[in-house]
Short mmCIF file of N, CA and C and ligand atoms in Angstrom, two decimals:
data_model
loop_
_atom_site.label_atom_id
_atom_site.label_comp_id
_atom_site.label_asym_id
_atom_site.label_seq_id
_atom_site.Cartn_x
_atom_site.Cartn_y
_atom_site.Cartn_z
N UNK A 834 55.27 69.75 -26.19
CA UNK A 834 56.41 68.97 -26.68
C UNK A 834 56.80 69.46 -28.06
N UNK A 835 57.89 69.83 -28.65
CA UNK A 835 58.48 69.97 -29.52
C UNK A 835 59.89 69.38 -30.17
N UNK A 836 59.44 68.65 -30.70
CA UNK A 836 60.51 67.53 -31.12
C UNK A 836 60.91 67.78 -32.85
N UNK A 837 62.43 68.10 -33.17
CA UNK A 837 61.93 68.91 -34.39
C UNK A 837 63.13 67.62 -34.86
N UNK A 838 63.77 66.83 -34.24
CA UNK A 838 64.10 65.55 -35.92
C UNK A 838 64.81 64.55 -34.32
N UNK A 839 65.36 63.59 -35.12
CA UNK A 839 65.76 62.44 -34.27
C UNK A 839 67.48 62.80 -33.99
N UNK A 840 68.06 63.23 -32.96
CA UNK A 840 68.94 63.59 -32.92
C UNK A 840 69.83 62.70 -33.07
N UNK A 841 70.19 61.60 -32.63
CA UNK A 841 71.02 60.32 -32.77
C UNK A 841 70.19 59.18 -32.29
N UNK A 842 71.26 57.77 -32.74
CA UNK A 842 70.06 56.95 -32.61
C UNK A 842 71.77 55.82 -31.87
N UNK A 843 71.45 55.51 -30.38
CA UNK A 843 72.44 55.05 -29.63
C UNK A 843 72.54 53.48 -29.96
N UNK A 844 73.90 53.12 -30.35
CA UNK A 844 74.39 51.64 -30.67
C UNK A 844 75.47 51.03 -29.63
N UNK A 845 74.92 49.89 -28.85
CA UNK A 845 75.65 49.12 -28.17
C UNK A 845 76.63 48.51 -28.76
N UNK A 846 78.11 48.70 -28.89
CA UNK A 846 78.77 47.72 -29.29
C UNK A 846 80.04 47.20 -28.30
N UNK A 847 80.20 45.93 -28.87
CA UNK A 847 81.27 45.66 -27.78
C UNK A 847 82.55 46.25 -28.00
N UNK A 848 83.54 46.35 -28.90
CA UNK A 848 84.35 47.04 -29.22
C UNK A 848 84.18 48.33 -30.53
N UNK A 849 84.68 49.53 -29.79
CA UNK A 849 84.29 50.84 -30.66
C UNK A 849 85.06 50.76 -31.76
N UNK A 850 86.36 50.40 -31.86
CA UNK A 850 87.37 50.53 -32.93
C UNK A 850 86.97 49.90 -33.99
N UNK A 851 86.54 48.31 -33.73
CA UNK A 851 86.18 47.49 -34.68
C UNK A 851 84.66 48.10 -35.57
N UNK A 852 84.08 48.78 -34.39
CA UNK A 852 82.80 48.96 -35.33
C UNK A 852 82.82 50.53 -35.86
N UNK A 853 83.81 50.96 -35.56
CA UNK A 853 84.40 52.43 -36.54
C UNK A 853 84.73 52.04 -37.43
N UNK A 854 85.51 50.65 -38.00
CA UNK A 854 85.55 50.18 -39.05
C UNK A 854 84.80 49.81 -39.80
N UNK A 855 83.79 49.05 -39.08
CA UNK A 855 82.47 49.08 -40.27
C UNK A 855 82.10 50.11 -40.80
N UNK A 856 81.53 51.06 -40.08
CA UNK A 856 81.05 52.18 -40.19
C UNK A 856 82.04 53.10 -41.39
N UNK A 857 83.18 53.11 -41.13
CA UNK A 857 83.68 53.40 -41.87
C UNK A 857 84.42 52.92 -43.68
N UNK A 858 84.51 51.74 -42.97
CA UNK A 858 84.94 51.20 -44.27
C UNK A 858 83.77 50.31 -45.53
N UNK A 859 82.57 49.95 -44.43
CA UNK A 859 81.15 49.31 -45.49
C UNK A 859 80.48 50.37 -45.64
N UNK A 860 79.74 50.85 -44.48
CA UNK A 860 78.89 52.44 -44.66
C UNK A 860 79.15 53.42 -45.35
N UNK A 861 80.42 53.42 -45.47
CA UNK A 861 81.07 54.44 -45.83
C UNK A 861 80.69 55.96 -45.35
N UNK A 862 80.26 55.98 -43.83
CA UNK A 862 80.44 57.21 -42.79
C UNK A 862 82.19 57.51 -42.14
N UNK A 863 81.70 58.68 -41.74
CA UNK A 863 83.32 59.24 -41.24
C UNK A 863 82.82 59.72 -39.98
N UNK A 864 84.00 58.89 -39.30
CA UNK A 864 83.84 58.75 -37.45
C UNK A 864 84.38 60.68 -37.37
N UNK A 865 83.61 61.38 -36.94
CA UNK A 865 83.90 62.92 -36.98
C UNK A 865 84.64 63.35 -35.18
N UNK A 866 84.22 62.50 -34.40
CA UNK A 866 84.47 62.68 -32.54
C UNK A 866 84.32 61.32 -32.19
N UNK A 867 85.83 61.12 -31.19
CA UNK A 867 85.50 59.94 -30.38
C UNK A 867 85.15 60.79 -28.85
N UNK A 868 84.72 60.43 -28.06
CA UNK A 868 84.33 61.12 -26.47
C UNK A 868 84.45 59.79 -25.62
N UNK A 869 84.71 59.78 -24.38
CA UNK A 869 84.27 59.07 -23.25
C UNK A 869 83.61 60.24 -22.25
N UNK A 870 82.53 59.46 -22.04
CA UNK A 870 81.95 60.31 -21.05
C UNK A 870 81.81 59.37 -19.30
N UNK A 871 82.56 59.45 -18.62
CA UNK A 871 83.18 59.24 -17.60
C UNK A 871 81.34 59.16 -16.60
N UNK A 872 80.47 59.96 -16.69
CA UNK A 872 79.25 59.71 -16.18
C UNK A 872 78.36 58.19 -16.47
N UNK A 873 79.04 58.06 -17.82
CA UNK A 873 77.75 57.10 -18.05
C UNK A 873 78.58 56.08 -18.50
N UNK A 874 79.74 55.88 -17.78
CA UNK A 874 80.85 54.73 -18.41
C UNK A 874 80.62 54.24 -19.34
N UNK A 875 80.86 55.30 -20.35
CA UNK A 875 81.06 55.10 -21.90
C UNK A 875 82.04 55.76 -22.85
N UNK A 876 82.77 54.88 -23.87
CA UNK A 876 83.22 55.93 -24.55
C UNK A 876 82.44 55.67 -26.03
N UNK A 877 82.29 57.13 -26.80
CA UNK A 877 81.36 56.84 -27.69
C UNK A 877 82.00 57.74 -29.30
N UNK A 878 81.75 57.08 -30.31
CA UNK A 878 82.35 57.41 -31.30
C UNK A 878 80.69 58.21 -32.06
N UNK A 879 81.08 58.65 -33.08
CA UNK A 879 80.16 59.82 -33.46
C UNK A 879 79.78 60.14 -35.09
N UNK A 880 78.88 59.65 -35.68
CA UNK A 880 78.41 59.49 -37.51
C UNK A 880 77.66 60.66 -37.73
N UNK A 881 77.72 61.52 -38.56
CA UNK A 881 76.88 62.41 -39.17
C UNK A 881 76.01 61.98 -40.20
N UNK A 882 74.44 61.66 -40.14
CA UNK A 882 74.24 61.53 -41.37
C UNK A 882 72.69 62.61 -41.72
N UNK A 883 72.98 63.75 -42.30
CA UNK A 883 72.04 64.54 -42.26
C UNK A 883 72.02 64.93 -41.02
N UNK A 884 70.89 65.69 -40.43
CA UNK A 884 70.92 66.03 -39.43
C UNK A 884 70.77 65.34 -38.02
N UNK A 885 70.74 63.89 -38.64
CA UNK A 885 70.76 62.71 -37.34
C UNK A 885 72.25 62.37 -37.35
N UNK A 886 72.73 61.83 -36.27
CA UNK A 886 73.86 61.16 -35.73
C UNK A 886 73.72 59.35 -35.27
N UNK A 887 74.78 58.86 -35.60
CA UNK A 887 74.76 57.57 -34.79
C UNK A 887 75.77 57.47 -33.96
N UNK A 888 75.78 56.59 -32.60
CA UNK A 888 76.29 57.16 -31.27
C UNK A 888 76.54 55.57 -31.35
N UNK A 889 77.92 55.29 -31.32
CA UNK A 889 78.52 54.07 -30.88
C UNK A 889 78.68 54.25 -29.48
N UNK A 890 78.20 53.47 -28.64
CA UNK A 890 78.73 53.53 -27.33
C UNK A 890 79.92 52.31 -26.87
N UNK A 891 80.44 52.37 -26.34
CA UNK A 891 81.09 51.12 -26.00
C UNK A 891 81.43 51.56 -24.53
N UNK A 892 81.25 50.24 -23.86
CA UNK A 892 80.93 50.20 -21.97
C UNK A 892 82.85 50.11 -21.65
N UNK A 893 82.82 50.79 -20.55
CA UNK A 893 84.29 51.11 -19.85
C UNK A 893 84.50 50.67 -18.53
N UNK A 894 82.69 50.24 -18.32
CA UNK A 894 83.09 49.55 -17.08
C UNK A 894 81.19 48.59 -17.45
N UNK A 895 81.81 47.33 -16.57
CA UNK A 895 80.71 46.25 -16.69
C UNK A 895 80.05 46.07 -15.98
N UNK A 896 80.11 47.15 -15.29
CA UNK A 896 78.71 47.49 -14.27
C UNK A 896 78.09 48.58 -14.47
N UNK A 897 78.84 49.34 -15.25
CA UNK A 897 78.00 50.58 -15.98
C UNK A 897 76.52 50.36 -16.98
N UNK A 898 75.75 51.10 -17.34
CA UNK A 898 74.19 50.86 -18.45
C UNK A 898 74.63 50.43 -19.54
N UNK A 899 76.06 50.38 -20.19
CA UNK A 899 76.03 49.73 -21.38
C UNK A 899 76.27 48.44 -21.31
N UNK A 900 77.60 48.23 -20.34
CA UNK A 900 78.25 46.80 -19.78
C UNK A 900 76.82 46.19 -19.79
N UNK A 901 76.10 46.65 -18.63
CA UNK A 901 74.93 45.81 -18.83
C UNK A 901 74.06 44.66 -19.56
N UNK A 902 73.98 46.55 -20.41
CA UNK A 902 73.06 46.26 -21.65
C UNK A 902 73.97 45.18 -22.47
N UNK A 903 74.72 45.23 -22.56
CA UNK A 903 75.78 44.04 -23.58
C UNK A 903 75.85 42.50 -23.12
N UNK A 904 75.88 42.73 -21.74
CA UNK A 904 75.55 41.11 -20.84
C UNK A 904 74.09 40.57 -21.20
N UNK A 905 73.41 41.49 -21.04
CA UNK A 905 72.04 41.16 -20.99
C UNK A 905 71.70 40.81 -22.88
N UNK A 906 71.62 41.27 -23.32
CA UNK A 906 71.53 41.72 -24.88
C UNK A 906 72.18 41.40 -25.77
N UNK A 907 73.31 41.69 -25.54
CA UNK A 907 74.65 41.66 -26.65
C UNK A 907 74.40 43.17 -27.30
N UNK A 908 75.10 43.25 -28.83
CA UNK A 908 75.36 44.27 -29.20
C UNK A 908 73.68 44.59 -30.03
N UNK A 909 73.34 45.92 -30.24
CA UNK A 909 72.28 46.38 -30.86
C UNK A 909 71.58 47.97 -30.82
N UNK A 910 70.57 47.94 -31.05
CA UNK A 910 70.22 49.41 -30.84
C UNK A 910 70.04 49.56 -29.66
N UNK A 911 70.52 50.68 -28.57
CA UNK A 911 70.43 50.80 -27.52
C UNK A 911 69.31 52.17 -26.74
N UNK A 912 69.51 52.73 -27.61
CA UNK A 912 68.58 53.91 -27.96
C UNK A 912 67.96 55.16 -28.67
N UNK A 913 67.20 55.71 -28.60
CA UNK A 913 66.74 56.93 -29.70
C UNK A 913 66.45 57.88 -29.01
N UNK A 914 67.54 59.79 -29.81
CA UNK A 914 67.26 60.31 -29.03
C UNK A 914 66.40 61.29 -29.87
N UNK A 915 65.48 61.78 -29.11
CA UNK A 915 64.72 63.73 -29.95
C UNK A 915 65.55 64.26 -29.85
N UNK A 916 65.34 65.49 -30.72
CA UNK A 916 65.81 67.17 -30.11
C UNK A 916 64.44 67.28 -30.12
N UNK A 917 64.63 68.59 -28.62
CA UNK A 917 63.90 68.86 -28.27
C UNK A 917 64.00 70.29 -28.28
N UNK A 918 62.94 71.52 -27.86
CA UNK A 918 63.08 72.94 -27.89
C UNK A 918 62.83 72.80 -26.63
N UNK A 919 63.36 73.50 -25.35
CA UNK A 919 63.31 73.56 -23.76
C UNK A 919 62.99 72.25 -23.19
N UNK A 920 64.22 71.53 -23.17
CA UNK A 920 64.22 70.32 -21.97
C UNK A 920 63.23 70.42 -21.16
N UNK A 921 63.62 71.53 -20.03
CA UNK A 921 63.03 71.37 -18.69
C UNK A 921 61.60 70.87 -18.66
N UNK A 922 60.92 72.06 -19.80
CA UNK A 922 59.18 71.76 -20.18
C UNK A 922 59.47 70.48 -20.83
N UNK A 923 59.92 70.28 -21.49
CA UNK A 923 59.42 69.00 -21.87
C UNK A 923 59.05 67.58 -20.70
N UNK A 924 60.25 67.64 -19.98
CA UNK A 924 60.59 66.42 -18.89
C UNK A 924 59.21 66.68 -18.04
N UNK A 925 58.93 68.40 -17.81
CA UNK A 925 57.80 68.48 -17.13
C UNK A 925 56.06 67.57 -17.68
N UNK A 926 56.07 67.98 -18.97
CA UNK A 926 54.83 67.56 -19.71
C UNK A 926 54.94 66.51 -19.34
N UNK A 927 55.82 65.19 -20.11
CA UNK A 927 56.42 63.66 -20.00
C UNK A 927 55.65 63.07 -18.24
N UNK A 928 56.17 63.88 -17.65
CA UNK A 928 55.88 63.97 -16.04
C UNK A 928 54.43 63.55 -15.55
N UNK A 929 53.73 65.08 -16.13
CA UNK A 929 52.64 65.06 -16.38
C UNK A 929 51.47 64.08 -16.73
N UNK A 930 52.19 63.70 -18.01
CA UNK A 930 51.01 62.61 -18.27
C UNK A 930 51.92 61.03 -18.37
N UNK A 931 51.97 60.96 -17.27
CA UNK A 931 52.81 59.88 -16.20
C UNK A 931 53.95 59.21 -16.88
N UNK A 932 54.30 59.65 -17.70
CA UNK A 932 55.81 58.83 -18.33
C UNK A 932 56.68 58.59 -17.35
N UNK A 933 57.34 57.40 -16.79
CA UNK A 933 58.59 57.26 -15.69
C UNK A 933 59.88 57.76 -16.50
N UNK A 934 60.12 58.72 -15.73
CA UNK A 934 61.34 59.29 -16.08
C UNK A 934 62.55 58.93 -15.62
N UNK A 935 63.78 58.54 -16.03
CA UNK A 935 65.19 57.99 -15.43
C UNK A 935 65.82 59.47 -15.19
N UNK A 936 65.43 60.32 -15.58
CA UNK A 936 66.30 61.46 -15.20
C UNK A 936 65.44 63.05 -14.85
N UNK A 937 64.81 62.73 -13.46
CA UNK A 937 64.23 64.54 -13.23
C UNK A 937 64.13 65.43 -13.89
N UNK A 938 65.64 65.52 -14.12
CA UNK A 938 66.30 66.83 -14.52
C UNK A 938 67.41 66.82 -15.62
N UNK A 939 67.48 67.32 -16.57
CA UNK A 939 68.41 67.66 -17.43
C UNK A 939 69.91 67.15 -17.17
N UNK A 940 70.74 66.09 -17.53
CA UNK A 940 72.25 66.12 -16.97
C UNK A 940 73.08 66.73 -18.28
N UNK A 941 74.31 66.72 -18.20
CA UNK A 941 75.19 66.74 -19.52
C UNK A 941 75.60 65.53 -20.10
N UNK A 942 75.43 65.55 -21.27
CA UNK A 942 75.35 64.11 -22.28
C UNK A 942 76.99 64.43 -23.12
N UNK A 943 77.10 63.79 -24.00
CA UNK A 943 78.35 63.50 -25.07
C UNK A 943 77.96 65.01 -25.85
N UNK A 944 79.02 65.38 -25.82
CA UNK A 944 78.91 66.58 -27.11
C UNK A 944 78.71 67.85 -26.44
N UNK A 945 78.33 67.84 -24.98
CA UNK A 945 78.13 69.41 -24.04
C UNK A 945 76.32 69.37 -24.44
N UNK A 946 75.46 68.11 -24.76
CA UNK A 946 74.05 68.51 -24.68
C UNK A 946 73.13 68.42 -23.76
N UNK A 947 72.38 68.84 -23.42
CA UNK A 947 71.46 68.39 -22.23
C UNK A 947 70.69 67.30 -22.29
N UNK A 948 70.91 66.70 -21.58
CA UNK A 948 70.25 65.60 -21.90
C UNK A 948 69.19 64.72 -21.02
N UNK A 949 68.03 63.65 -21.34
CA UNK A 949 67.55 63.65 -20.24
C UNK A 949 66.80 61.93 -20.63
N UNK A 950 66.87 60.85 -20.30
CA UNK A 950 65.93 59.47 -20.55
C UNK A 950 64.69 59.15 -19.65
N UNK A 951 63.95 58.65 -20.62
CA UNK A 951 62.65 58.09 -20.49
C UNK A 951 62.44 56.68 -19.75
N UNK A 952 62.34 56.39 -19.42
CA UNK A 952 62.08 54.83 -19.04
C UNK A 952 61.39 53.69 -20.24
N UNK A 953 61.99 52.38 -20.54
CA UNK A 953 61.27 52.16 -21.61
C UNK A 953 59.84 51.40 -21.39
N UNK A 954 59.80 51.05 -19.95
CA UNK A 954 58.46 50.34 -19.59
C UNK A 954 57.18 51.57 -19.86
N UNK A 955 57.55 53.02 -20.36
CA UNK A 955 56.71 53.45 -20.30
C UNK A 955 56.63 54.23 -21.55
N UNK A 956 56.95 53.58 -22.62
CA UNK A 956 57.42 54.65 -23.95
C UNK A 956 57.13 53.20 -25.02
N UNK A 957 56.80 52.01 -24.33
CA UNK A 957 56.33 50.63 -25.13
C UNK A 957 57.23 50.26 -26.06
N UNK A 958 58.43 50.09 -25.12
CA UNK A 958 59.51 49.40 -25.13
C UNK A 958 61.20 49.98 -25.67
N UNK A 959 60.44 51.35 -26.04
CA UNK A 959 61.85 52.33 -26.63
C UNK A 959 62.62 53.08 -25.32
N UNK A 960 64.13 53.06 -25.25
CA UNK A 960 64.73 53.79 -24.59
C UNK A 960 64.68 54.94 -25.40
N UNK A 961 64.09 56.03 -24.86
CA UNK A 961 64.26 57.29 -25.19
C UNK A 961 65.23 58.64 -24.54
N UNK A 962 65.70 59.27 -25.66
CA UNK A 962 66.41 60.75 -24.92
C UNK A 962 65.61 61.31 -25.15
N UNK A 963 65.68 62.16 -24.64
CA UNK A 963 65.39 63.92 -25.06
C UNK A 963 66.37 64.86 -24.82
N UNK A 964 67.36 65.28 -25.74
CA UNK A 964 68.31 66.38 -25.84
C UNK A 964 67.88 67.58 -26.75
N UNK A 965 69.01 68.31 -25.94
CA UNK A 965 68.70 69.97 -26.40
C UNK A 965 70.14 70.12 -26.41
N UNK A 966 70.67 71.49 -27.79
CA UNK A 966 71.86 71.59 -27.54
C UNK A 966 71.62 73.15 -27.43
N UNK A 967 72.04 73.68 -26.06
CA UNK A 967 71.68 74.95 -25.74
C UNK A 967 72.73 75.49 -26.07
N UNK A 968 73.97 75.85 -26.68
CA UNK A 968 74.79 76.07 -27.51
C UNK A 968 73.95 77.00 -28.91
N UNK A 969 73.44 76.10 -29.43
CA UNK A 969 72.56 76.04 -30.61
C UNK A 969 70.89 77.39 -30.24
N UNK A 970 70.24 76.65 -29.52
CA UNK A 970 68.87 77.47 -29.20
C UNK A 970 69.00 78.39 -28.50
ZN1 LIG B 582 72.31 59.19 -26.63
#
């Protein structure tokens, strides 16, 4: 496993605009990319801070993992992702020493990264990513 910083750290909110405003106008971060990513019925706005990111998600449909998560939950941290150096090995190791994995295999995430989640019943209670931006490596 090689995990070299926390790549973004995923925020449930109910409306993206309103909380681009926080973000923007208390935090004083600058929304750099808005995206919808049509896979994971989300559209998601995008913070640089150092080499971590924060990932507004907001649900596009209420049966989608965020809708969900927002019924169930309300708004909050939704998840944390690594970078990782070679996905594939990694998901394999994870595998290995029995982590339940939500995703086999590598899909495409926000931004063109590979991306891949953990299950949190087995990570003691964290939704985890693991992305790679093969662009980059
Ligand atoms: Zn994410």
């Amino acid at each position: 496993m090689n995990i070299s910083h926390i790549e973004h750290i995923g925020i449930a909110v109910k409306n993206l605009e309103e909380s681009i405003t926080f973000y923007e106008n208390v935090l004083g971060l600058e929304c750099y990319a808005i995206e919808e990513v049509a896979d994971q019925k989300v559209r998601t706005a995008f913070f640089k801070l150092g080499q971590t990111k924060i990932e507004l998600l907001e649900s596009t449909d209420p049966e989608g993992p965020i809708g969900k998560f927002l019924e169930k939950k309300g708004e909050g941290v939704h998840h944390m992702a690594f970078a990782v150096k070679g996905i594939e090995g990694a998901l394999a190791q994870m595998d290995e020493k029995g982590v339940r994995l939500i995703d086999q295999k590598p899909r495409k995430g926000a931004e063109g990264l590979d991306i891949a989640f953990l299950h949190p019943k087995s990570t003691h209670g964290v939704l985890m990513e693991l992305c790679e931006d093969k662009n980059k490596s």
